Short mmCIF file of C-alpha atoms and ligand atoms in Angstrom, two decimals:
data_model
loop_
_atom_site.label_atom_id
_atom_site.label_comp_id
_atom_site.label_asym_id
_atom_site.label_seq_id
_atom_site.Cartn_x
_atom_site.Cartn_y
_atom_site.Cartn_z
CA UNK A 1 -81.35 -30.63 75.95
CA UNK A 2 -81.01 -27.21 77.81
CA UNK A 3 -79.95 -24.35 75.43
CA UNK A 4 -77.51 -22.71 78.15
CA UNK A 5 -74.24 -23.67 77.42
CA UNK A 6 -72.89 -26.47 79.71
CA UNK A 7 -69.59 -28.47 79.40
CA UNK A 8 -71.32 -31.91 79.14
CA UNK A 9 -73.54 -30.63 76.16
CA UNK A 10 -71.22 -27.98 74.46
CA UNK A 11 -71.15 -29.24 70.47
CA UNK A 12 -75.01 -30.06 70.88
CA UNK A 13 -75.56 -26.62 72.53
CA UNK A 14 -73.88 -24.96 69.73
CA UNK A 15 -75.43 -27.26 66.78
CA UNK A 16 -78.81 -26.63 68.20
CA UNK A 17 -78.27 -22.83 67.51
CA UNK A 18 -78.09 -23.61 63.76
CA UNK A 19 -81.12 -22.41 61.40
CA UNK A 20 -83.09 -24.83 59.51
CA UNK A 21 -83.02 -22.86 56.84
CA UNK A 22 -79.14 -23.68 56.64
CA UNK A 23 -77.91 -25.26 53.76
CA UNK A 24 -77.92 -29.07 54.12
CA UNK A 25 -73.98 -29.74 53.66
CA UNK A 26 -73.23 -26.47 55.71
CA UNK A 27 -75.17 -27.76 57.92
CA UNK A 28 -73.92 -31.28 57.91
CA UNK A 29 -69.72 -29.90 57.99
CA UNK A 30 -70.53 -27.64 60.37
CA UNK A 31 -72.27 -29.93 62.96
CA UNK A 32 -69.23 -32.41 62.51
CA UNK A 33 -66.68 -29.43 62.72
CA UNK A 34 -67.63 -28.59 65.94
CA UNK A 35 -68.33 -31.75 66.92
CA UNK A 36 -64.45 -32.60 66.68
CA UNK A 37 -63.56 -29.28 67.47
CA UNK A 38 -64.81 -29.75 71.11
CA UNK A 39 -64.10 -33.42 71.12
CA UNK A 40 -60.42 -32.01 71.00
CA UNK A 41 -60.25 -29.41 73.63
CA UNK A 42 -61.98 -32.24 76.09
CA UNK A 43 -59.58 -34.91 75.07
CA UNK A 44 -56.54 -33.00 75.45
CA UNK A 45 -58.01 -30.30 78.25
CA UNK A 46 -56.96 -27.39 76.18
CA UNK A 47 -55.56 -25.13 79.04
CA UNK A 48 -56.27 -21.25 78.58
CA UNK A 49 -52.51 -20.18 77.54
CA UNK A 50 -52.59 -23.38 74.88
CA UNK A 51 -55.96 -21.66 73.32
CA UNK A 52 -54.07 -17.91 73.80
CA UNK A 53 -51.02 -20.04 71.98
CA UNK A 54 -53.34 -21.60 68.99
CA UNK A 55 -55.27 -18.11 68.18
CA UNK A 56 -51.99 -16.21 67.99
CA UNK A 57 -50.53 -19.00 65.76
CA UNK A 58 -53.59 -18.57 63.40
CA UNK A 59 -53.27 -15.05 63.29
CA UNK A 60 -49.89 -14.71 62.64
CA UNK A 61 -50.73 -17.38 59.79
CA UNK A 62 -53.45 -15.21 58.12
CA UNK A 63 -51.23 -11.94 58.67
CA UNK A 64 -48.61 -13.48 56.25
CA UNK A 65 -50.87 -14.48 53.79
CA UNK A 66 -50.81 -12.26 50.64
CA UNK A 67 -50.73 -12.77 47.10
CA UNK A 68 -47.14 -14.40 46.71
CA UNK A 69 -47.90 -15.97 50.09
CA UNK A 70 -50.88 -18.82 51.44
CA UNK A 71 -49.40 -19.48 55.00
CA UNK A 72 -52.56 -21.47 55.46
CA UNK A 73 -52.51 -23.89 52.60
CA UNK A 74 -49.05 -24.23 53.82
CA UNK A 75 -50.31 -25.20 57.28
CA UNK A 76 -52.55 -27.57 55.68
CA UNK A 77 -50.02 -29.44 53.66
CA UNK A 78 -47.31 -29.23 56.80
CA UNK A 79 -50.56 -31.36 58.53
CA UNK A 80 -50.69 -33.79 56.05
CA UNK A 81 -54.77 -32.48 55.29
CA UNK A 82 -54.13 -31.32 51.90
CA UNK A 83 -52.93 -34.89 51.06
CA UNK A 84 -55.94 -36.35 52.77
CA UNK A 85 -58.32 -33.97 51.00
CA UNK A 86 -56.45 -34.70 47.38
CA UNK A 87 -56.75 -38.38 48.33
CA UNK A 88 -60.45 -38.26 48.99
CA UNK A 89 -61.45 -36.41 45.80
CA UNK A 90 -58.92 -37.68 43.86
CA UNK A 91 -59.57 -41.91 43.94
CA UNK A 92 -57.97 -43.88 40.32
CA UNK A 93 -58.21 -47.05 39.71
CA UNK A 94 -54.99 -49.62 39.77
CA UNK A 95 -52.77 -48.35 37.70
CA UNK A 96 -53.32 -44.86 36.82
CA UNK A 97 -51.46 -41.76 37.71
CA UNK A 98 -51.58 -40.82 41.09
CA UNK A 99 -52.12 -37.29 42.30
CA UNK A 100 -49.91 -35.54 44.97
CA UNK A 101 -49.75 -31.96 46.34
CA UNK A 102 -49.79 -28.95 44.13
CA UNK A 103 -48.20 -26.73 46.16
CA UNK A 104 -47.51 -22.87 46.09
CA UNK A 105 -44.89 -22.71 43.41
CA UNK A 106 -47.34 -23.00 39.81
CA UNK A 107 -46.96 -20.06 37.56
CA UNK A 108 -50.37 -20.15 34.75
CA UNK A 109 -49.91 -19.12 31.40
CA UNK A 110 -45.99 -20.37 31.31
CA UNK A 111 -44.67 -20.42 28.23
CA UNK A 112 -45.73 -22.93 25.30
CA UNK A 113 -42.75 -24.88 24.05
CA UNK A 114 -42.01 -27.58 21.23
CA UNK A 115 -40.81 -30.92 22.32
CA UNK A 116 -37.60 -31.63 23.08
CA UNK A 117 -37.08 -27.78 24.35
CA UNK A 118 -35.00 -27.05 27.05
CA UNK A 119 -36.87 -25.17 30.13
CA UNK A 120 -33.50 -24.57 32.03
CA UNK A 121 -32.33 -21.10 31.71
CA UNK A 122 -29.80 -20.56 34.10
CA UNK A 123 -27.60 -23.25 32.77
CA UNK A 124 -27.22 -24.46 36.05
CA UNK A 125 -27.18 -28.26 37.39
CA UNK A 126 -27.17 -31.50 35.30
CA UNK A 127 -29.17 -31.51 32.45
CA UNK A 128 -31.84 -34.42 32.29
CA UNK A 129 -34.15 -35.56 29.90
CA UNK A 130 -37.58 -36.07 31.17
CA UNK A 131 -39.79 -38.25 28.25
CA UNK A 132 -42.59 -40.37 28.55
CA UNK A 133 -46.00 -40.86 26.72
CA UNK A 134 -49.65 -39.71 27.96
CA UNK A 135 -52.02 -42.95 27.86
CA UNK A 136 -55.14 -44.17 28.11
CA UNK A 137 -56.50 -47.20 30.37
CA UNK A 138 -56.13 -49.21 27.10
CA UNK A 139 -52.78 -48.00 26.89
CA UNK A 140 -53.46 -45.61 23.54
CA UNK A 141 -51.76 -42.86 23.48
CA UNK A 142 -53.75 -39.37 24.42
CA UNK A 143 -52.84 -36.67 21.61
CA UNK A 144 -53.33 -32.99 22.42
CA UNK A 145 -52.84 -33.85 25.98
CA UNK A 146 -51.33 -30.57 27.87
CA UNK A 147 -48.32 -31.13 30.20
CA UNK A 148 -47.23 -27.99 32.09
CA UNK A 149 -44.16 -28.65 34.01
CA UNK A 150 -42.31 -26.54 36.75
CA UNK A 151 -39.10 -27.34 39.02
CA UNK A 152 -36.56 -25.89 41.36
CA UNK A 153 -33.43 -24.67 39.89
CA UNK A 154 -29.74 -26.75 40.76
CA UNK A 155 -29.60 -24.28 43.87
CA UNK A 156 -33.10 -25.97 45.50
CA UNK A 157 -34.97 -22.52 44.57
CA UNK A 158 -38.31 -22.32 42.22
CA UNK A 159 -37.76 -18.74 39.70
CA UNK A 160 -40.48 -17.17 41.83
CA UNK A 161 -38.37 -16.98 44.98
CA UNK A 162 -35.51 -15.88 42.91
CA UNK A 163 -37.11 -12.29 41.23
CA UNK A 164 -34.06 -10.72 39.26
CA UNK A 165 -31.93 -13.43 40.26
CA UNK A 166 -33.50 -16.24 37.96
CA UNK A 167 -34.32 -15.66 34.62
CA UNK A 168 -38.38 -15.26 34.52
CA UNK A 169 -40.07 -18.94 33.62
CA UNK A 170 -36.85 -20.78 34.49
CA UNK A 171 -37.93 -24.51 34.44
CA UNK A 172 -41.09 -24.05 33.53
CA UNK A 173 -42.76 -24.86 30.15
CA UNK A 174 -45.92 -26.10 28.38
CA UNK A 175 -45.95 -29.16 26.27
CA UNK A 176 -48.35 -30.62 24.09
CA UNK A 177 -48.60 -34.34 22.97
CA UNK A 178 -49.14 -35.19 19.19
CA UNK A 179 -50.57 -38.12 18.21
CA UNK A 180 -48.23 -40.47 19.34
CA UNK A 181 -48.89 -39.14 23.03
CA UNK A 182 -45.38 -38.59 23.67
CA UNK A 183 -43.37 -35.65 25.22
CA UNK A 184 -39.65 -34.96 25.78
CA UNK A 185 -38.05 -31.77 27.29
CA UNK A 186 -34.97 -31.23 28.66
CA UNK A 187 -34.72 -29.72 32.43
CA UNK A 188 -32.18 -30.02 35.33
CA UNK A 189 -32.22 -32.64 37.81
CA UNK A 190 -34.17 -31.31 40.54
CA UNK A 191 -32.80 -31.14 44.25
CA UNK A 192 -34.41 -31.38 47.35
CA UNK A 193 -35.22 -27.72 48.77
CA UNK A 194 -37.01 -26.59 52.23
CA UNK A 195 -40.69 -25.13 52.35
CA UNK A 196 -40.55 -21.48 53.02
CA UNK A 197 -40.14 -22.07 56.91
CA UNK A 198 -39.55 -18.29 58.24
CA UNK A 199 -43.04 -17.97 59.26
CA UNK A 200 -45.65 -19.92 61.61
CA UNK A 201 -45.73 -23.31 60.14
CA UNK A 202 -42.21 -23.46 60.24
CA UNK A 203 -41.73 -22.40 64.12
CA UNK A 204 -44.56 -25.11 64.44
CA UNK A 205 -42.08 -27.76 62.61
CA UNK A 206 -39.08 -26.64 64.84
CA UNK A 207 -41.47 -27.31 67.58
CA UNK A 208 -42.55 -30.39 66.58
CA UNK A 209 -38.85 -31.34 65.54
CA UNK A 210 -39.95 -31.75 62.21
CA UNK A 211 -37.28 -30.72 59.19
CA UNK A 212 -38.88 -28.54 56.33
CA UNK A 213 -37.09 -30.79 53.19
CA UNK A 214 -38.99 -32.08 50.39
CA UNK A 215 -37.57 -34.62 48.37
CA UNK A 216 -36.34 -33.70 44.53
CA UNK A 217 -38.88 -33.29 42.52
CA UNK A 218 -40.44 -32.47 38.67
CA UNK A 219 -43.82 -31.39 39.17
CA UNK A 220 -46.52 -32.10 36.16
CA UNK A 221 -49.81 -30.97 35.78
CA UNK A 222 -51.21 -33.42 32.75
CA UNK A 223 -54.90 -32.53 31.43
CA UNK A 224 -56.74 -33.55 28.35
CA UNK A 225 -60.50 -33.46 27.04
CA UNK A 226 -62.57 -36.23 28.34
CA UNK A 227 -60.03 -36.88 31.09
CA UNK A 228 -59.45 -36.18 34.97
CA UNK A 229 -56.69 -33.39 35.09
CA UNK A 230 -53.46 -35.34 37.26
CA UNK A 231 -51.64 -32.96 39.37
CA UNK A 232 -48.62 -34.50 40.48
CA UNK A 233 -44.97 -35.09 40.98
CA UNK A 234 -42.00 -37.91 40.09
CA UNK A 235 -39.79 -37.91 42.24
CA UNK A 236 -36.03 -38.34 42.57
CA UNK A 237 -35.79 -42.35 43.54
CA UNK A 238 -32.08 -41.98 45.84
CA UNK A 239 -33.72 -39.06 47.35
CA UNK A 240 -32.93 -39.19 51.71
CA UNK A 241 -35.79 -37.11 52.01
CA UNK A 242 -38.84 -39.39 50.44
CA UNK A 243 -39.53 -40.93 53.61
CA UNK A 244 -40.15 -37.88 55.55
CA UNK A 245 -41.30 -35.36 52.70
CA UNK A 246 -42.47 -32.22 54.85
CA UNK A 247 -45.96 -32.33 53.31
CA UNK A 248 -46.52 -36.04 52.68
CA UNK A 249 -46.62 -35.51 48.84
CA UNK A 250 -44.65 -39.17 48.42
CA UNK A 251 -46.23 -42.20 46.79
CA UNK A 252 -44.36 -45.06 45.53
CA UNK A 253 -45.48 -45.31 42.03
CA UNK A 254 -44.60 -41.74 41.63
CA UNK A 255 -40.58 -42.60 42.37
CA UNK A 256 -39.40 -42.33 39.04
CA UNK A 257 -36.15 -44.02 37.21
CA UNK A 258 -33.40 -41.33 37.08
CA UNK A 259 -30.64 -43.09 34.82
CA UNK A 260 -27.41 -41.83 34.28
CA UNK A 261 -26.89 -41.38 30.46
CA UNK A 262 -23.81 -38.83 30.34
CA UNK A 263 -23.46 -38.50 26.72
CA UNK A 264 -21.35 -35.26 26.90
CA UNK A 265 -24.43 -32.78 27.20
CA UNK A 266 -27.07 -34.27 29.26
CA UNK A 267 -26.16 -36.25 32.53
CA UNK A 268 -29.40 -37.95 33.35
CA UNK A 269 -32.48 -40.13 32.01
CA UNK A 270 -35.94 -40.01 33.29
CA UNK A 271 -39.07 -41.91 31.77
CA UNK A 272 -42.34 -41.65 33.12
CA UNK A 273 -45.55 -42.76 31.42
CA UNK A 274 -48.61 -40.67 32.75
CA UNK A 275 -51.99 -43.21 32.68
CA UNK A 276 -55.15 -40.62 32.53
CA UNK A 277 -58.71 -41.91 33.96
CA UNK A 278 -62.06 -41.03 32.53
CA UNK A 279 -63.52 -38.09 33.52
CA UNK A 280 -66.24 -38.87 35.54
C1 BEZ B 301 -43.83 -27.80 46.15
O1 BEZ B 301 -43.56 -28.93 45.85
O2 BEZ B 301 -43.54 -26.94 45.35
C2 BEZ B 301 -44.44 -27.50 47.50
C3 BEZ B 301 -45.52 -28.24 47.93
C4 BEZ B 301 -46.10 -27.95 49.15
C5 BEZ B 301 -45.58 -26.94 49.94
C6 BEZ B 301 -44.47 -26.22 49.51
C7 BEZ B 301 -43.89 -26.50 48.29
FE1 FE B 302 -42.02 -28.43 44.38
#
């Protein structure tokens, strides 16, 4: 194989490059990185203005990210690769909790609350209960399980969007299970909102004539000792947008029953039991 760069050889010309004192699963993502990488440009002959196009994109991406802001995660859940990566790492047996994407809108350290606390503070929307229990794969229930919940306010906006305008840690709270593994709060029922879409990814969805909606959803991050952590969503079941969520985050045992109690204070029902695996 020559070592002068050549269209024919191009990935092996660059691979060949790499030390052997590289470590082995550098080595081994790298080699298929570029691989693909120049797979791509062949199969589609990448034109000069298209490769001028794609580095602007990515820099334009990187220049928004800052603390409050990952444009590239973003990117990577608009592509449906954060879902695939979750997917691959993340393999339960029949049965137990799914995982889905975590997105950008998780606060750490919210506030600890007692069950059957509200975590809307903007008395906005229709109150729901959200209850359930935290199991095992015997179906026991897990005690000191932690459930830290977050959601979008009536008005489609999480309280970090909303500085000043929603109170600080609305909808958000941390809940953990007693012995009988159950929890209870009462929230709003969420609403389907957009993605931030003012930057690169969403131009690139415009493009692409993509819309930036994802369904309604309660998002749950469930961990206990001795278990995997489940980072996930349930999801509004009447929801139009679950069949095109923006970043993929749908799965069909996550579509929760929302059930219309209306018993003069709270509007709606939801029950969802969370099934933890073994760690390891
Ligand atoms: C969310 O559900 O909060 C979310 C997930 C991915 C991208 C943007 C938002
Ligand atoms: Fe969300």
């Amino acid at each position: 194989m020559t070592t002068y760069f050549s269209e024919a050889d191009s990935a092996q010309t660059v691979n060949a490059r790499m030390n052997e004192s590289a470590n082995p699963r550098l080595r081994e993502v790298m080699t298929s990185l570029v691989e693909h990488l120049h797979a791509f440009a062949r199969e589609v002959q990448l034109t000069q203005h298209e490769w001028e196009l794609a580095i602007d994109f990515l820099t334009r991406t990187g220049q928004l990210c800052s603390r409050e802001r990952q444009e590239f995660i973003l990117l990577s859940d608009a592509l449906g690769f954060s879902m695939l990566v979750d997917a691959i790492n993340n393999r339960r047996p029949p049965g137990a909790t799914e995982n889905t994407v975590f997105g950008p809108f998780h606060v750490a350290n919210a506030p600890e609350r007692q069950m059957g606390d509200c975590i809307s503070l903007d008395s906005k929307g229709e109150r729901c209960i959200f209850e359930g229990r935290v199991l095992d794969p015997q179906g026991q229930p897990v005690a000191g399980a932690r459930i830290d919940v977050w959601s979008d306010n009536a008005d489609g906006f999480y309280d970090v969007q909303q500085p000043g305008i929603q109170p600080q840690w609305n909808n958000r709270g941390i809940f953990t299970t007693g012995a009988d593994g159950r929890y209870r709060f009462i929230g709003v029922k969420p609403v389907s909102y957009p993605i931030p879409h003012d930057g690169p990814v969403g131009q690139m969805l415009g493009h692409l004539g993509r819309h930036p909606y994802r369904p309604a959803h309660m998002h749950f991050l469930v961990s206990a000792p001795g278990f995997e952590t489940v980072v996930t969503h349930t999801f509004v079941g009447d929801d139009p947008y679950l069949a095109s969520d923006a970043v993929f985050g749908v799965k069909e045992t996550l579509v929760a029953p929302f059930e219309r109690i209306d018993d003069g204070e709270t509007v709606w029902r939801s029950h969802f039991d969370f099934l933890l695996t073994p760690a390891g």
